[in-house]
PDB file of C-alpha atoms in Angstrom:
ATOM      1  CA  UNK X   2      50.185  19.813  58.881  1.00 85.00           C
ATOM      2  CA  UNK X   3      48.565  20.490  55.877  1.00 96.00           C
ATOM      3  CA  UNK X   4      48.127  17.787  53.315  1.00 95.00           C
ATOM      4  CA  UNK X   5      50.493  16.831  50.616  1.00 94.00           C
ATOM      5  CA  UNK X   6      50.424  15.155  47.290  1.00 94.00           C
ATOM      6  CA  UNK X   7      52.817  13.162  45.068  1.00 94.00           C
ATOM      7  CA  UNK X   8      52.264  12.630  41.575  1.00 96.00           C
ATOM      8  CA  UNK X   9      52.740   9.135  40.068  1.00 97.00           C
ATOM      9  CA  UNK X  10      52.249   8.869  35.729  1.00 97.00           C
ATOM     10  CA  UNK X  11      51.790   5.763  35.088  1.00 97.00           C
ATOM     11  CA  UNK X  12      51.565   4.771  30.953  1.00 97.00           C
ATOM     12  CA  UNK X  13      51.231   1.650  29.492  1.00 96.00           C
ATOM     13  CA  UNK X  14      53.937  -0.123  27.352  1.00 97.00           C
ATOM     14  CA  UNK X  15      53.329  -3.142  25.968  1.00 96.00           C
ATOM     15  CA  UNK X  16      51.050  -6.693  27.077  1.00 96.00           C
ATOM     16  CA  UNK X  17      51.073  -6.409  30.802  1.00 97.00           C
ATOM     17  CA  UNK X  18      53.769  -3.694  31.253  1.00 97.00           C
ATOM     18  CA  UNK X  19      53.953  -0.393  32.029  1.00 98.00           C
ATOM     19  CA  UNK X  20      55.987   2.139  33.187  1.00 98.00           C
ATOM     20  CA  UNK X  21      55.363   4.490  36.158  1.00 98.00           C
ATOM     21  CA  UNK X  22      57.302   8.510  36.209  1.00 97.00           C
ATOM     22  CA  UNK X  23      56.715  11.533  38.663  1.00 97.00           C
ATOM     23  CA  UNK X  24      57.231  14.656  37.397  1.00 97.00           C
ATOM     24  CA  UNK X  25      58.581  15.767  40.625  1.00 97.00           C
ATOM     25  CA  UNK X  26      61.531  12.719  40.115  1.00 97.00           C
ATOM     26  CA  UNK X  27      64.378  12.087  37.467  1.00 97.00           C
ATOM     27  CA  UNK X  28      64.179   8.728  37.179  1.00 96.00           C
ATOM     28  CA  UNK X  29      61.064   6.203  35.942  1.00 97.00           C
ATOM     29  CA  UNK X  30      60.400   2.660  37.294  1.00 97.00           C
ATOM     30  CA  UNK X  31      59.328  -0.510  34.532  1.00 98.00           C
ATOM     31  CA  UNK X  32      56.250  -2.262  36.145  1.00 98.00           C
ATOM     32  CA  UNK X  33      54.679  -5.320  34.963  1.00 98.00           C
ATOM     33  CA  UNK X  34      52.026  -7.928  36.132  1.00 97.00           C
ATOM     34  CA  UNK X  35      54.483 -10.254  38.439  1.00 96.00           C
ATOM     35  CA  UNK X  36      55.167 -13.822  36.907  1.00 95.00           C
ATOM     36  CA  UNK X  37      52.767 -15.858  39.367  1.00 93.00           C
ATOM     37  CA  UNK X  38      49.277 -14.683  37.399  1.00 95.00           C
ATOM     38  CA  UNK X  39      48.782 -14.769  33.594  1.00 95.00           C
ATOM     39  CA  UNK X  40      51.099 -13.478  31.218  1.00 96.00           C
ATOM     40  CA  UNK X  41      53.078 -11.991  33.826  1.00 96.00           C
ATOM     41  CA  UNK X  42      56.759 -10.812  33.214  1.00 97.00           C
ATOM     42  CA  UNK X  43      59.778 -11.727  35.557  1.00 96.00           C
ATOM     43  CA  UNK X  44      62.373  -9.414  36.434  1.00 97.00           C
ATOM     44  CA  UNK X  45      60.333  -6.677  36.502  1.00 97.00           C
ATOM     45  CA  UNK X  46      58.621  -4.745  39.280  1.00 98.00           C
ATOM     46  CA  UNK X  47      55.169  -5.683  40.413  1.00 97.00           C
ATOM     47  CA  UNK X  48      52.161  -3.584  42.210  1.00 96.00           C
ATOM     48  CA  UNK X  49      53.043  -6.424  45.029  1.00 97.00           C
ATOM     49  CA  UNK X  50      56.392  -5.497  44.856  1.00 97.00           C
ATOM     50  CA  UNK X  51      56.283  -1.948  45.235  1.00 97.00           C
ATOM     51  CA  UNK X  52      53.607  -2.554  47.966  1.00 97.00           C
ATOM     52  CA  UNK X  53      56.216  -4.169  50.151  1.00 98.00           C
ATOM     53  CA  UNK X  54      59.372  -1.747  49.266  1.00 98.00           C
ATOM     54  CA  UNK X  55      56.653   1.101  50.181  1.00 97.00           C
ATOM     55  CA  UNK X  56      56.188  -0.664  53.853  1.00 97.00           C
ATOM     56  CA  UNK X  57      60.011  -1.045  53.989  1.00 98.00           C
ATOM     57  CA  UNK X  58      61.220   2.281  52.726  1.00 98.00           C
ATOM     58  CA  UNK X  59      58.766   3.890  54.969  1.00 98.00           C
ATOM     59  CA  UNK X  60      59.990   2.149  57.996  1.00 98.00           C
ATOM     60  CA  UNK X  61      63.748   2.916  57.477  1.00 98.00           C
ATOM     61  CA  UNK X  62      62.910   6.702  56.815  1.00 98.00           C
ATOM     62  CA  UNK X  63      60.832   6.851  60.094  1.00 98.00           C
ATOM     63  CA  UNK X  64      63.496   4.672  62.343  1.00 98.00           C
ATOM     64  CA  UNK X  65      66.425   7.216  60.749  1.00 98.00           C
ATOM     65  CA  UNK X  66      64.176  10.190  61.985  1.00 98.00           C
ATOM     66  CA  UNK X  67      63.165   8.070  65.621  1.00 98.00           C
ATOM     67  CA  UNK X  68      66.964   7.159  66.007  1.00 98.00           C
ATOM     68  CA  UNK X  69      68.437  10.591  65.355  1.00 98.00           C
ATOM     69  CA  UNK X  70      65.651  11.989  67.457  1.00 97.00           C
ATOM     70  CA  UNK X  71      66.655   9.709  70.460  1.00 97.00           C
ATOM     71  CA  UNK X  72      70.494   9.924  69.542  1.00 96.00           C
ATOM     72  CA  UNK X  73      71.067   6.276  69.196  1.00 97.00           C
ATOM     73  CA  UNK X  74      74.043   5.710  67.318  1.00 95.00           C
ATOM     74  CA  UNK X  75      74.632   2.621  64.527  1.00 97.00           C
ATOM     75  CA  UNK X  76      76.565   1.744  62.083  1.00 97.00           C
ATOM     76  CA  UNK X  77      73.905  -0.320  60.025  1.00 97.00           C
ATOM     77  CA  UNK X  78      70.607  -0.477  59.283  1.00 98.00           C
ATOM     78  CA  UNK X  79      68.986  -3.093  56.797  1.00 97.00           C
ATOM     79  CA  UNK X  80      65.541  -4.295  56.119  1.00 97.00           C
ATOM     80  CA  UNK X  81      64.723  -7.498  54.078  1.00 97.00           C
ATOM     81  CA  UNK X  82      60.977  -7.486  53.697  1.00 98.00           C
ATOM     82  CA  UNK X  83      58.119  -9.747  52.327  1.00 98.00           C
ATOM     83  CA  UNK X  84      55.059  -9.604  51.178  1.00 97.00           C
ATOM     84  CA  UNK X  85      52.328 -11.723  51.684  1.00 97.00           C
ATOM     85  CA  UNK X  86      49.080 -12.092  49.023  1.00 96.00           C
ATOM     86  CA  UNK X  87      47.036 -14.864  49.675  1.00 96.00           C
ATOM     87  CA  UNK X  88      42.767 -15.157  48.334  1.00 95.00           C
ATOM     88  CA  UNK X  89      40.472 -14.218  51.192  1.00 95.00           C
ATOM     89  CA  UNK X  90      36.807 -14.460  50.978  1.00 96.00           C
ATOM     90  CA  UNK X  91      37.593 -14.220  47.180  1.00 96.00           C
ATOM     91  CA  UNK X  92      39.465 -11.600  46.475  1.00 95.00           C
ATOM     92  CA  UNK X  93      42.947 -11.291  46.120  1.00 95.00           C
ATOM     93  CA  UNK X  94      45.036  -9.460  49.338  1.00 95.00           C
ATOM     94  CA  UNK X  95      48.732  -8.492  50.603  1.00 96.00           C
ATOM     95  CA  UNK X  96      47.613 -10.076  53.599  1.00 97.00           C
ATOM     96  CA  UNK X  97      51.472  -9.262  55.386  1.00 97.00           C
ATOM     97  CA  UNK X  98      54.336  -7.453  55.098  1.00 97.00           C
ATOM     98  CA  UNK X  99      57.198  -8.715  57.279  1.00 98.00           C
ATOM     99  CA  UNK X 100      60.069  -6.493  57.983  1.00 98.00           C
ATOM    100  CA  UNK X 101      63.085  -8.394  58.862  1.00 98.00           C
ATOM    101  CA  UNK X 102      65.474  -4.853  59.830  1.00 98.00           C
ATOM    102  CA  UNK X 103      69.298  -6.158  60.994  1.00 98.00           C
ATOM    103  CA  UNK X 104      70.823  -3.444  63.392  1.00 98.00           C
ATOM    104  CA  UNK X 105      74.116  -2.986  63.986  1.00 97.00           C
ATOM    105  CA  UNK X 106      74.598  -0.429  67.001  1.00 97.00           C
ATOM    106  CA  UNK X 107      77.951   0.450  68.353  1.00 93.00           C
ATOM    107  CA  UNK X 108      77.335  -0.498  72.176  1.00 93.00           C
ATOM    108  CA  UNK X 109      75.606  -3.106  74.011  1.00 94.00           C
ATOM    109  CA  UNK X 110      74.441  -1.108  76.329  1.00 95.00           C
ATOM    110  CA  UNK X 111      72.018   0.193  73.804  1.00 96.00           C
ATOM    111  CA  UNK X 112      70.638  -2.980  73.111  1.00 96.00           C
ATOM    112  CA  UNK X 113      67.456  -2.500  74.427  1.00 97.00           C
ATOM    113  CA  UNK X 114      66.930   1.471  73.450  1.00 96.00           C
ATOM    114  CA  UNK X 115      67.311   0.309  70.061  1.00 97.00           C
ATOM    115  CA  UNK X 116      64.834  -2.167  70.500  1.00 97.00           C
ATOM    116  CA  UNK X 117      62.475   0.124  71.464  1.00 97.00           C
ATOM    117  CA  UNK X 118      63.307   2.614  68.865  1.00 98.00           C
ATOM    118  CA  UNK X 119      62.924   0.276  66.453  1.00 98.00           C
ATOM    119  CA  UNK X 120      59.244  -0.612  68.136  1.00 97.00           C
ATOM    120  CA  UNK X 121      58.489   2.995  68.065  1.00 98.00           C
ATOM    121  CA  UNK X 122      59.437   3.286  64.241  1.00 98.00           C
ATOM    122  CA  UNK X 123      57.314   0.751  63.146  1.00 97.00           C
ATOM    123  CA  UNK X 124      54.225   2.105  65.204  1.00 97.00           C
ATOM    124  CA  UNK X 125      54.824   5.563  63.871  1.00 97.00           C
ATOM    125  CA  UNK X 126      55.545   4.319  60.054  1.00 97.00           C
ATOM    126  CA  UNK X 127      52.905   6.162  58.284  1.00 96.00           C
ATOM    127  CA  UNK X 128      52.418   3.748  55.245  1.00 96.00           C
ATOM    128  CA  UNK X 129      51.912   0.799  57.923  1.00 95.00           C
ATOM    129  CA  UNK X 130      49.184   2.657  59.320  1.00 95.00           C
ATOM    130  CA  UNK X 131      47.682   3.603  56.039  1.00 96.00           C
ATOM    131  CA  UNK X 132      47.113  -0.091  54.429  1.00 94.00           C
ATOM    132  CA  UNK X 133      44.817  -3.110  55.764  1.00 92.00           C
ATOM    133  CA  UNK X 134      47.843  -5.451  55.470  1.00 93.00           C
ATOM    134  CA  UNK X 135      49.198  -6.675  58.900  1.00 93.00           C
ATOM    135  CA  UNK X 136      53.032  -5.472  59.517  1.00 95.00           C
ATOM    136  CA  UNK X 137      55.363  -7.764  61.379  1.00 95.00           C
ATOM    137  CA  UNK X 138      58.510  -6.251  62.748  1.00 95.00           C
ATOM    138  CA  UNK X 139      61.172  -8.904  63.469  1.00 95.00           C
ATOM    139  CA  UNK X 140      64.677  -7.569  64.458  1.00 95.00           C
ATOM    140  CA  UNK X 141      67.880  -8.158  64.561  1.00 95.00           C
ATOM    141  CA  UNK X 142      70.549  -6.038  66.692  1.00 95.00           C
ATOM    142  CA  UNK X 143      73.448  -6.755  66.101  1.00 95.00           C
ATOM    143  CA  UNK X 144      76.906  -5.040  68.299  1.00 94.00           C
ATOM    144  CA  UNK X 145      79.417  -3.539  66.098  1.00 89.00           C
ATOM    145  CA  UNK X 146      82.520  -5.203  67.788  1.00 79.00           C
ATOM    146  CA  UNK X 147      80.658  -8.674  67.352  1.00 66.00           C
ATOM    147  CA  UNK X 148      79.931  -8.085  63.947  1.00 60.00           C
ATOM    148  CA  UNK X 149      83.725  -7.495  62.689  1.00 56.00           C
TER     149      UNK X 149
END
């Protein structure tokens, strides 16, 4: 595969805000300096933030490839995620991201195939293996039939 690039513009607002565009996207995301450090601004997307949506995002978009690819069928997928910064040695990390992903497949039997596609999506997730932060997977499958 050859290499690809996208394009992020990112241009600077006002105090600690910002806004960040692509020219290859219609649509432009407000980012500011989150609440917890000086002058930061709530409500508004931080680096941290987009850190952890990048983990998550990823790992949907790789388990929707893995599931189709192994035909297992669902009727839900979700993923709350959090991410973790702590100070190590002094500097300021995203130590974690946890993915929390609640499946909702349409027979028990497939219980444990999802489990392991959902194993295999987070191993393959190519933003997981790109950053230093340690991923945690922790599912949830859920049985359609259960779940009404």
């Amino acid at each position: 595969m050859e290499a690809h690039y996208y394009n992020v513009n990112l241009s600077w607002i006002s105090d600690r805000k910002g806004e960040i565009s692509s020219p290859e996207l219609d649509q432009s995301i407000e980012v500011a300096t989150p609440p917890q450090f000086p002058n930061g601004i709530e409500g508004i997307w931080s680096p941290e933030h987009l850190l952890t949506a990048a983990a998550s995002s990823c790992f949907m978009t790789t388990f929707l490839s893995v599931a189709e690819n192994s035909k297992l069928e669902f009727t839900s997928f979700n993923c709350p995620a959090k991410g973790k910064l702590e100070q190590v040695e002094g500097k300021l990390l995203m130590t974690e991201i946890i993915l929390e992903p609640v499946l909702v497949i349409t027979k028990e039997s497939d219980k444990d195939r999802a489990e392991r596609v959902l194993q295999k999506s987070e191993a393959a997730c190519l933003i997981s293996n790109s950053i230093k932060s340690k991923v945690t997977l922790i599912p949830t499958i859920k049985i359609a039939d259960a779940v009404s």
